[in-house]
Amino acid sequence: METPYQPITSEFRQQIDALIERKKYVGILYFSPLHELLSTTSIIKEISELKGVPFMRLVTGEEIRLDQVVNIDGIPAPGYDIEDFTCDC
């Protein structure tokens, strides 16, 4: 079952837009629709909407809902702290 979309902040959206303009590989940490924490490295091609929900489209063809992003290029998404996903080992 898909969770309702939670809008992201305009500041975070601007940061994503800036990364799109740079056309460089970035690390992306995000939750899958099954709530698995996944990581990928790719170039963000564009942001598009599907049924009113914004998705990041990567050059690999992957699509990631913006509200499922945890961290992009070392920038934590709103609601997450950089230390939320670090190892205390």
mmCIF file of C-alpha atoms in Angstrom:
data_model
loop_
_atom_site.group_PDB
_atom_site.id
_atom_site.type_symbol
_atom_site.label_atom_id
_atom_site.label_comp_id
_atom_site.label_asym_id
_atom_site.label_seq_id
_atom_site.Cartn_x
_atom_site.Cartn_y
_atom_site.Cartn_z
ATOM 1 C CA MET A 1 0.000 0.000 0.000
ATOM 2 C CA GLU A 2 1.390 3.367 -1.006
ATOM 3 C CA THR A 3 1.724 6.069 1.645
ATOM 4 C CA PRO A 4 0.244 9.540 1.031
ATOM 5 C CA TYR A 5 2.695 12.085 -0.375
ATOM 6 C CA GLN A 6 4.272 14.419 2.190
ATOM 7 C CA PRO A 7 5.408 17.680 0.526
ATOM 8 C CA ILE A 8 9.085 18.577 0.840
ATOM 9 C CA THR A 9 10.336 22.048 1.715
ATOM 10 C CA SER A 10 10.946 24.553 -1.064
ATOM 11 C CA GLU A 11 14.552 24.917 0.153
ATOM 12 C CA PHE A 12 15.215 21.193 -0.338
ATOM 13 C CA ARG A 13 13.523 21.315 -3.752
ATOM 14 C CA GLN A 14 15.847 24.197 -4.737
ATOM 15 C CA GLN A 15 18.856 22.143 -3.648
ATOM 16 C CA ILE A 16 17.683 19.258 -5.854
ATOM 17 C CA ASP A 17 17.137 21.659 -8.773
ATOM 18 C CA ALA A 18 20.713 22.937 -8.332
ATOM 19 C CA LEU A 19 22.026 19.357 -8.487
ATOM 20 C CA ILE A 20 20.049 18.763 -11.695
ATOM 21 C CA GLU A 21 21.697 21.822 -13.280
ATOM 22 C CA ARG A 22 25.195 20.581 -12.347
ATOM 23 C CA LYS A 23 24.635 17.232 -14.108
ATOM 24 C CA LYS A 24 27.075 15.416 -11.843
ATOM 25 C CA TYR A 25 26.919 12.056 -10.134
ATOM 26 C CA VAL A 26 25.482 12.268 -6.628
ATOM 27 C CA GLY A 27 24.892 9.734 -3.889
ATOM 28 C CA ILE A 28 21.205 9.271 -3.071
ATOM 29 C CA LEU A 29 19.833 7.521 0.013
ATOM 30 C CA TYR A 30 16.090 6.833 -0.104
ATOM 31 C CA PHE A 31 13.257 4.530 0.935
ATOM 32 C CA SER A 32 11.738 2.178 -1.632
ATOM 33 C CA PRO A 33 7.945 1.691 -1.865
ATOM 34 C CA LEU A 34 8.508 -1.369 0.398
ATOM 35 C CA HIS A 35 10.267 0.927 2.933
ATOM 36 C CA GLU A 36 13.699 -0.569 2.247
ATOM 37 C CA LEU A 37 16.566 1.863 2.748
ATOM 38 C CA LEU A 38 18.401 1.945 -0.591
ATOM 39 C CA SER A 39 21.438 3.771 -1.905
ATOM 40 C CA THR A 40 22.404 4.647 -5.463
ATOM 41 C CA THR A 41 24.804 6.930 -7.281
ATOM 42 C CA SER A 42 23.502 8.599 -10.412
ATOM 43 C CA ILE A 43 22.835 11.850 -12.231
ATOM 44 C CA ILE A 44 19.424 13.400 -11.578
ATOM 45 C CA LYS A 45 17.860 13.984 -14.988
ATOM 46 C CA GLU A 46 14.687 15.834 -14.014
ATOM 47 C CA ILE A 47 11.767 16.133 -11.650
ATOM 48 C CA SER A 48 8.452 15.026 -13.089
ATOM 49 C CA GLU A 49 4.990 14.421 -11.682
ATOM 50 C CA LEU A 50 2.913 11.278 -11.783
ATOM 51 C CA LYS A 51 -0.654 11.633 -10.501
ATOM 52 C CA GLY A 52 0.305 14.892 -8.779
ATOM 53 C CA VAL A 53 3.274 13.364 -6.935
ATOM 54 C CA PRO A 54 6.777 14.662 -7.799
ATOM 55 C CA PHE A 55 9.459 12.108 -8.645
ATOM 56 C CA MET A 56 13.164 12.447 -9.345
ATOM 57 C CA ARG A 57 14.020 10.731 -12.599
ATOM 58 C CA LEU A 58 17.604 9.504 -12.775
ATOM 59 C CA VAL A 59 19.619 8.914 -15.956
ATOM 60 C CA THR A 60 19.448 5.200 -15.108
ATOM 61 C CA GLY A 61 15.662 5.316 -15.524
ATOM 62 C CA GLU A 62 14.948 4.957 -11.810
ATOM 63 C CA GLU A 63 12.193 7.152 -10.376
ATOM 64 C CA ILE A 64 12.249 8.166 -6.715
ATOM 65 C CA ARG A 65 9.446 9.975 -4.912
ATOM 66 C CA LEU A 66 10.809 13.216 -3.480
ATOM 67 C CA ASP A 67 9.304 12.577 -0.044
ATOM 68 C CA GLN A 68 11.146 9.223 0.139
ATOM 69 C CA VAL A 69 14.591 10.813 -0.162
ATOM 70 C CA VAL A 70 16.719 10.705 3.000
ATOM 71 C CA ASN A 71 19.950 12.272 1.739
ATOM 72 C CA ILE A 72 21.299 13.585 -1.570
ATOM 73 C CA ASP A 73 24.971 14.405 -2.061
ATOM 74 C CA GLY A 74 25.480 14.647 1.701
ATOM 75 C CA ILE A 75 22.489 16.971 2.156
ATOM 76 C CA PRO A 76 19.955 15.498 4.598
ATOM 77 C CA ALA A 77 16.306 15.780 3.603
ATOM 78 C CA PRO A 78 13.969 17.677 5.942
ATOM 79 C CA GLY A 79 13.127 15.525 8.942
ATOM 80 C CA TYR A 80 16.437 13.646 8.845
ATOM 81 C CA ASP A 81 19.735 14.368 10.537
ATOM 82 C CA ILE A 82 23.099 13.535 9.014
ATOM 83 C CA GLU A 83 23.775 11.283 12.024
ATOM 84 C CA ASP A 84 20.543 9.279 11.670
ATOM 85 C CA PHE A 85 22.278 6.818 9.361
ATOM 86 C CA THR A 86 25.839 6.686 10.663
ATOM 87 C CA CYS A 87 27.502 3.748 12.357
ATOM 88 C CA ASP A 88 28.538 4.015 16.008
ATOM 89 C CA CYS A 89 30.899 1.040 15.590
#
